Amino acid sequence: ARALPLCAIALRSRPQGAAGARARAAGRMDSPRKRWPAERRSSEAERPAQARVRVAPLLLLCLAASGRAAAQAANAEQPQLSTDQLGQLVAYNLQAEDVRGNESFFSLFEFQDISGFDCQSRLVALLNWTATLREGVERFHTDILGTSGLYLQLLGQVPEENTWVWLVTGAQERVLQKVVGYWSRISALSLDQHQCIVQGVRDVLLDGAVRWKQLHQDFVEMQWNVFAFGAYRNARGPPENLVAANLWISTLREWLH
């Protein structure tokens, strides 16, 4: 049952931005341990096949969490990639993640800017921050889902591959930074002009803080299991660890929606 939210997110997500660029590099990059040439523009004829490659990882990750029967039913429709092709795609995706821009901190200039806002403008800023956080986490997690799906295929052929560890821990770190930055900005609004946070908005924020406390507690429990047993929750092996890490982010996405 816990896999269902992840499946829904994977099936309705549309890779955009960096994810689209990654898919266009299919079949032209080196292995994860080597460097790769610069991306070349895809031809129109290449794009339909690349679209199938892009969707397959999301479905595979969903199926891994949903159960063997569903996976067997859909395996026939998944494009079959060789070990080299999977390694090339994973390598390119990892490089794209490694050079992704850092999350923005709450700067002094930004605080001074909102200090001059009236109450209505502050509430509009709060709404914009919330929408930006939701959309940013969704786009980012869509990219992570795609790479995780490739790993599920690659690990079946190269079980000793361990770069998935960096992917999931880095993804969690980035999501945490996004949420903490969001709360920092809202805390500044409330500390500076608390009367502008009207009762209705205040109730939503209080409920959100309680929910975030629960989500963060779940994350800390996952960390505890890693320290104690070397695995997330009751996961057995890299594929289940990949699914467990993505399920926590998918739960966060549900809360943001």
Tab-separated table of N, CA and C in Angstrom, residues 45-134:
chain	number	residue	atom	x	y	z
A	45	ALA	N	14.336	12.005	-35.462
A	45	ALA	CA	14.073	10.567	-35.533
A	45	ALA	C	14.428	9.862	-34.241
A	46	GLU	N	15.367	10.421	-33.439
A	46	GLU	CA	15.789	9.768	-32.221
A	46	GLU	C	14.800	9.944	-31.085
A	47	ARG	N	13.982	10.980	-31.112
A	47	ARG	CA	13.204	11.368	-29.944
A	47	ARG	C	12.147	10.363	-29.507
A	48	PRO	N	11.405	9.703	-30.404
A	48	PRO	CA	10.427	8.733	-29.921
A	48	PRO	C	11.059	7.624	-29.098
A	49	ALA	N	12.180	7.068	-29.548
A	49	ALA	CA	12.840	5.997	-28.803
A	49	ALA	C	13.334	6.508	-27.460
A	50	GLN	N	13.850	7.755	-27.439
A	50	GLN	CA	14.350	8.309	-26.191
A	50	GLN	C	13.218	8.545	-25.206
A	51	ALA	N	12.044	8.884	-25.694
A	51	ALA	CA	10.900	9.073	-24.803
A	51	ALA	C	10.567	7.777	-24.088
A	52	ARG	N	10.676	6.634	-24.798
A	52	ARG	CA	10.405	5.364	-24.158
A	52	ARG	C	11.444	5.063	-23.092
A	53	VAL	N	12.703	5.405	-23.363
A	53	VAL	CA	13.758	5.194	-22.374
A	53	VAL	C	13.507	6.054	-21.147
A	54	ARG	N	12.978	7.277	-21.360
A	54	ARG	CA	12.755	8.209	-20.270
A	54	ARG	C	11.654	7.709	-19.343
A	55	VAL	N	10.588	7.152	-19.899
A	55	VAL	CA	9.444	6.731	-19.086
A	55	VAL	C	9.720	5.419	-18.385
A	56	ALA	N	10.486	4.527	-19.008
A	56	ALA	CA	10.698	3.203	-18.455
A	56	ALA	C	11.258	3.206	-17.037
A	57	PRO	N	12.290	4.046	-16.706
A	57	PRO	CA	12.813	4.018	-15.347
A	57	PRO	C	11.761	4.354	-14.300
A	58	LEU	N	10.878	5.304	-14.589
A	58	LEU	CA	9.843	5.649	-13.628
A	58	LEU	C	8.926	4.462	-13.379
A	59	LEU	N	8.562	3.765	-14.454
A	59	LEU	CA	7.688	2.614	-14.313
A	59	LEU	C	8.383	1.490	-13.557
A	60	LEU	N	9.662	1.274	-13.839
A	60	LEU	CA	10.382	0.201	-13.170
A	60	LEU	C	10.485	0.450	-11.676
A	61	LEU	N	10.744	1.694	-11.277
A	61	LEU	CA	10.816	2.003	-9.860
A	61	LEU	C	9.470	1.786	-9.199
A	62	CYS	N	8.413	2.189	-9.886
A	62	CYS	CA	7.065	1.967	-9.376
A	62	CYS	C	6.792	0.483	-9.212
A	63	LEU	N	7.159	-0.288	-10.213
A	63	LEU	CA	6.886	-1.725	-10.183
A	63	LEU	C	7.699	-2.419	-9.109
A	64	ALA	N	8.911	-1.952	-8.876
A	64	ALA	CA	9.736	-2.568	-7.838
A	64	ALA	C	9.093	-2.424	-6.478
A	65	ALA	N	8.386	-1.306	-6.267
A	65	ALA	CA	7.721	-1.085	-4.989
A	65	ALA	C	6.350	-1.744	-4.935
A	66	SER	N	5.735	-2.012	-6.078
A	66	SER	CA	4.367	-2.489	-6.104
A	66	SER	C	4.247	-4.000	-6.009
A	67	GLY	N	5.273	-4.731	-6.457
A	67	GLY	CA	5.181	-6.172	-6.337
A	67	GLY	C	5.589	-6.893	-7.602
A	68	ARG	N	5.956	-8.165	-7.436
A	68	ARG	CA	6.476	-8.953	-8.541
A	68	ARG	C	5.447	-9.175	-9.632
A	69	ALA	N	4.189	-9.382	-9.271
A	69	ALA	CA	3.172	-9.700	-10.277
A	69	ALA	C	3.004	-8.561	-11.265
A	70	ALA	N	2.938	-7.330	-10.751
A	70	ALA	CA	2.791	-6.181	-11.641
A	70	ALA	C	4.016	-6.021	-12.524
A	71	ALA	N	5.197	-6.279	-11.956
A	71	ALA	CA	6.419	-6.156	-12.737
A	71	ALA	C	6.436	-7.162	-13.886
A	72	GLN	N	6.028	-8.394	-13.613
A	72	GLN	CA	6.015	-9.396	-14.656
A	72	GLN	C	5.038	-9.033	-15.761
A	73	ALA	N	3.924	-8.402	-15.385
A	73	ALA	CA	2.919	-8.045	-16.376
A	73	ALA	C	3.400	-6.956	-17.313
A	74	ALA	N	4.279	-6.077	-16.831
A	74	ALA	CA	4.696	-4.931	-17.639
A	74	ALA	C	6.100	-5.058	-18.213
A	75	ASN	N	6.861	-6.072	-17.769
A	75	ASN	CA	8.241	-6.202	-18.234
A	75	ASN	C	8.341	-6.293	-19.751
A	76	ALA	N	7.357	-6.932	-20.364
A	76	ALA	CA	7.422	-7.125	-21.806
A	76	ALA	C	7.366	-5.806	-22.565
A	77	GLU	N	6.820	-4.753	-21.935
A	77	GLU	CA	6.670	-3.480	-22.609
A	77	GLU	C	7.851	-2.549	-22.364
A	78	GLN	N	8.806	-2.924	-21.491
A	78	GLN	CA	9.919	-2.054	-21.182
A	78	GLN	C	11.028	-2.219	-22.223
A	79	PRO	N	11.640	-1.142	-22.669
A	79	PRO	CA	12.755	-1.268	-23.609
A	79	PRO	C	13.939	-1.948	-22.937
A	80	GLN	N	14.573	-2.878	-23.624
A	80	GLN	CA	15.699	-3.614	-23.080
A	80	GLN	C	16.993	-2.882	-23.409
A	81	LEU	N	17.705	-2.467	-22.375
A	81	LEU	CA	18.971	-1.753	-22.550
A	81	LEU	C	20.113	-2.667	-22.129
A	82	SER	N	21.222	-2.596	-22.848
A	82	SER	CA	22.392	-3.380	-22.488
A	82	SER	C	23.046	-2.781	-21.244
A	83	THR	N	23.966	-3.538	-20.651
A	83	THR	CA	24.678	-3.053	-19.473
A	83	THR	C	25.454	-1.782	-19.797
A	84	ASP	N	26.083	-1.737	-20.964
A	84	ASP	CA	26.833	-0.536	-21.361
A	84	ASP	C	25.917	0.670	-21.506
A	85	GLN	N	24.752	0.470	-22.122
A	85	GLN	CA	23.814	1.578	-22.290
A	85	GLN	C	23.320	2.088	-20.943
A	86	LEU	N	23.000	1.170	-20.042
A	86	LEU	CA	22.562	1.573	-18.708
A	86	LEU	C	23.673	2.337	-17.987
A	87	GLY	N	24.908	1.833	-18.114
A	87	GLY	CA	26.021	2.517	-17.470
A	87	GLY	C	26.239	3.912	-18.019
A	88	GLN	N	26.074	4.082	-19.327
A	88	GLN	CA	26.224	5.392	-19.943
A	88	GLN	C	25.149	6.361	-19.463
A	89	LEU	N	23.905	5.888	-19.411
A	89	LEU	CA	22.814	6.749	-18.958
A	89	LEU	C	22.991	7.141	-17.496
A	90	VAL	N	23.349	6.167	-16.661
A	90	VAL	CA	23.557	6.454	-15.240
A	90	VAL	C	24.703	7.438	-15.061
A	91	ALA	N	25.793	7.246	-15.788
A	91	ALA	CA	26.941	8.142	-15.670
A	91	ALA	C	26.570	9.576	-16.018
A	92	TYR	N	25.815	9.746	-17.088
A	92	TYR	CA	25.439	11.097	-17.494
A	92	TYR	C	24.498	11.734	-16.482
A	93	ASN	N	23.554	10.951	-15.981
A	93	ASN	CA	22.624	11.482	-14.974
A	93	ASN	C	23.359	11.891	-13.702
A	94	LEU	N	24.324	11.083	-13.283
A	94	LEU	CA	25.076	11.416	-12.078
A	94	LEU	C	25.881	12.694	-12.267
A	95	GLN	N	26.473	12.878	-13.441
A	95	GLN	CA	27.207	14.118	-13.690
A	95	GLN	C	26.271	15.320	-13.653
A	96	ALA	N	25.094	15.161	-14.233
A	96	ALA	CA	24.126	16.261	-14.223
A	96	ALA	C	23.710	16.614	-12.806
A	97	GLU	N	23.562	15.612	-11.946
A	97	GLU	CA	23.226	15.875	-10.548
A	97	GLU	C	24.387	16.552	-9.825
A	98	ASP	N	25.602	16.133	-10.147
A	98	ASP	CA	26.770	16.655	-9.443
A	98	ASP	C	26.994	18.141	-9.728
A	99	VAL	N	26.593	18.595	-10.913
A	99	VAL	CA	26.801	20.007	-11.267
A	99	VAL	C	25.531	20.830	-11.089
A	100	ARG	N	24.501	20.238	-10.533
A	100	ARG	CA	23.266	20.989	-10.290
A	100	ARG	C	23.557	22.134	-9.319
A	101	GLY	N	22.957	23.281	-9.557
A	101	GLY	CA	23.201	24.446	-8.713
A	101	GLY	C	22.790	24.233	-7.267
A	102	ASN	N	23.487	24.906	-6.359
A	102	ASN	CA	23.169	24.807	-4.938
A	102	ASN	C	21.843	25.494	-4.623
A	103	GLU	N	21.242	25.093	-3.527
A	103	GLU	CA	20.016	25.750	-3.076
A	103	GLU	C	20.340	27.153	-2.561
A	104	SER	N	19.407	28.073	-2.757
A	104	SER	CA	19.636	29.461	-2.357
A	104	SER	C	19.395	29.644	-0.859
A	105	PHE	N	20.302	30.368	-0.207
A	105	PHE	CA	20.124	30.701	1.201
A	105	PHE	C	19.287	31.971	1.326
A	106	PHE	N	18.735	32.176	2.513
A	106	PHE	CA	17.939	33.363	2.802
A	106	PHE	C	18.911	34.519	3.053
A	107	SER	N	19.090	35.340	2.051
A	107	SER	CA	20.122	36.377	2.110
A	107	SER	C	19.627	37.618	2.841
A	108	LEU	N	20.570	38.449	3.263
A	108	LEU	CA	20.244	39.729	3.897
A	108	LEU	C	19.481	40.614	2.919
A	109	PHE	N	19.914	40.636	1.663
A	109	PHE	CA	19.226	41.450	0.660
A	109	PHE	C	17.768	41.024	0.527
A	110	GLU	N	17.514	39.725	0.521
A	110	GLU	CA	16.134	39.253	0.400
A	110	GLU	C	15.304	39.673	1.610
A	111	PHE	N	15.888	39.583	2.811
A	111	PHE	CA	15.161	39.995	4.009
A	111	PHE	C	14.847	41.485	3.980
A	112	GLN	N	15.826	42.290	3.604
A	112	GLN	CA	15.593	43.735	3.550
A	112	GLN	C	14.534	44.081	2.512
A	113	ASP	N	14.472	43.284	1.440
A	113	ASP	CA	13.474	43.517	0.404
A	113	ASP	C	12.066	43.296	0.942
A	114	ILE	N	11.849	42.161	1.641
A	114	ILE	CA	10.504	41.873	2.145
A	114	ILE	C	10.152	42.715	3.370
A	115	SER	N	11.153	43.296	4.018
A	115	SER	CA	10.878	44.145	5.179
A	115	SER	C	10.037	45.360	4.804
A	116	GLY	N	10.151	45.771	3.548
A	116	GLY	CA	9.371	46.915	3.102
A	116	GLY	C	7.986	46.550	2.607
A	117	PHE	N	7.615	45.276	2.629
A	117	PHE	CA	6.303	44.836	2.139
A	117	PHE	C	5.213	45.163	3.152
A	118	ASP	N	4.019	45.448	2.633
A	118	ASP	CA	2.863	45.515	3.516
A	118	ASP	C	2.367	44.097	3.766
A	119	CYS	N	1.309	43.960	4.584
A	119	CYS	CA	0.839	42.623	4.964
A	119	CYS	C	0.366	41.817	3.765
A	120	GLN	N	-0.343	42.468	2.854
A	120	GLN	CA	-0.843	41.740	1.691
A	120	GLN	C	0.313	41.206	0.831
A	121	SER	N	1.327	42.026	0.638
A	121	SER	CA	2.477	41.606	-0.160
A	121	SER	C	3.238	40.471	0.522
A	122	ARG	N	3.264	40.498	1.843
A	122	ARG	CA	3.931	39.411	2.563
A	122	ARG	C	3.205	38.086	2.369
A	123	LEU	N	1.891	38.128	2.366
A	123	LEU	CA	1.120	36.900	2.147
A	123	LEU	C	1.283	36.390	0.718
A	124	VAL	N	1.378	37.302	-0.222
A	124	VAL	CA	1.632	36.894	-1.601
A	124	VAL	C	3.013	36.233	-1.705
A	125	ALA	N	4.009	36.819	-1.008
A	125	ALA	CA	5.349	36.234	-1.013
A	125	ALA	C	5.326	34.830	-0.411
A	126	LEU	N	4.576	34.656	0.662
A	126	LEU	CA	4.455	33.342	1.289
A	126	LEU	C	3.855	32.330	0.313
A	127	LEU	N	2.827	32.750	-0.397
A	127	LEU	CA	2.200	31.867	-1.384
A	127	LEU	C	3.181	31.503	-2.495
A	128	ASN	N	3.938	32.480	-2.963
A	128	ASN	CA	4.926	32.209	-4.016
A	128	ASN	C	6.022	31.261	-3.534
A	129	TRP	N	6.479	31.436	-2.302
A	129	TRP	CA	7.489	30.532	-1.757
A	129	TRP	C	6.960	29.099	-1.685
A	130	THR	N	5.708	28.982	-1.277
A	130	THR	CA	5.117	27.643	-1.157
A	130	THR	C	5.020	26.967	-2.516
A	131	ALA	N	4.559	27.713	-3.521
A	131	ALA	CA	4.443	27.145	-4.868
A	131	ALA	C	5.817	26.795	-5.431
A	132	THR	N	6.807	27.651	-5.170
A	132	THR	CA	8.167	27.388	-5.659
A	132	THR	C	8.741	26.128	-5.030
A	133	LEU	N	8.522	25.955	-3.733
A	133	LEU	CA	9.008	24.754	-3.049
A	133	LEU	C	8.347	23.505	-3.616
A	134	ARG	N	7.035	23.543	-3.753
A	134	ARG	CA	6.307	22.369	-4.260
A	134	ARG	C	6.789	21.986	-5.657
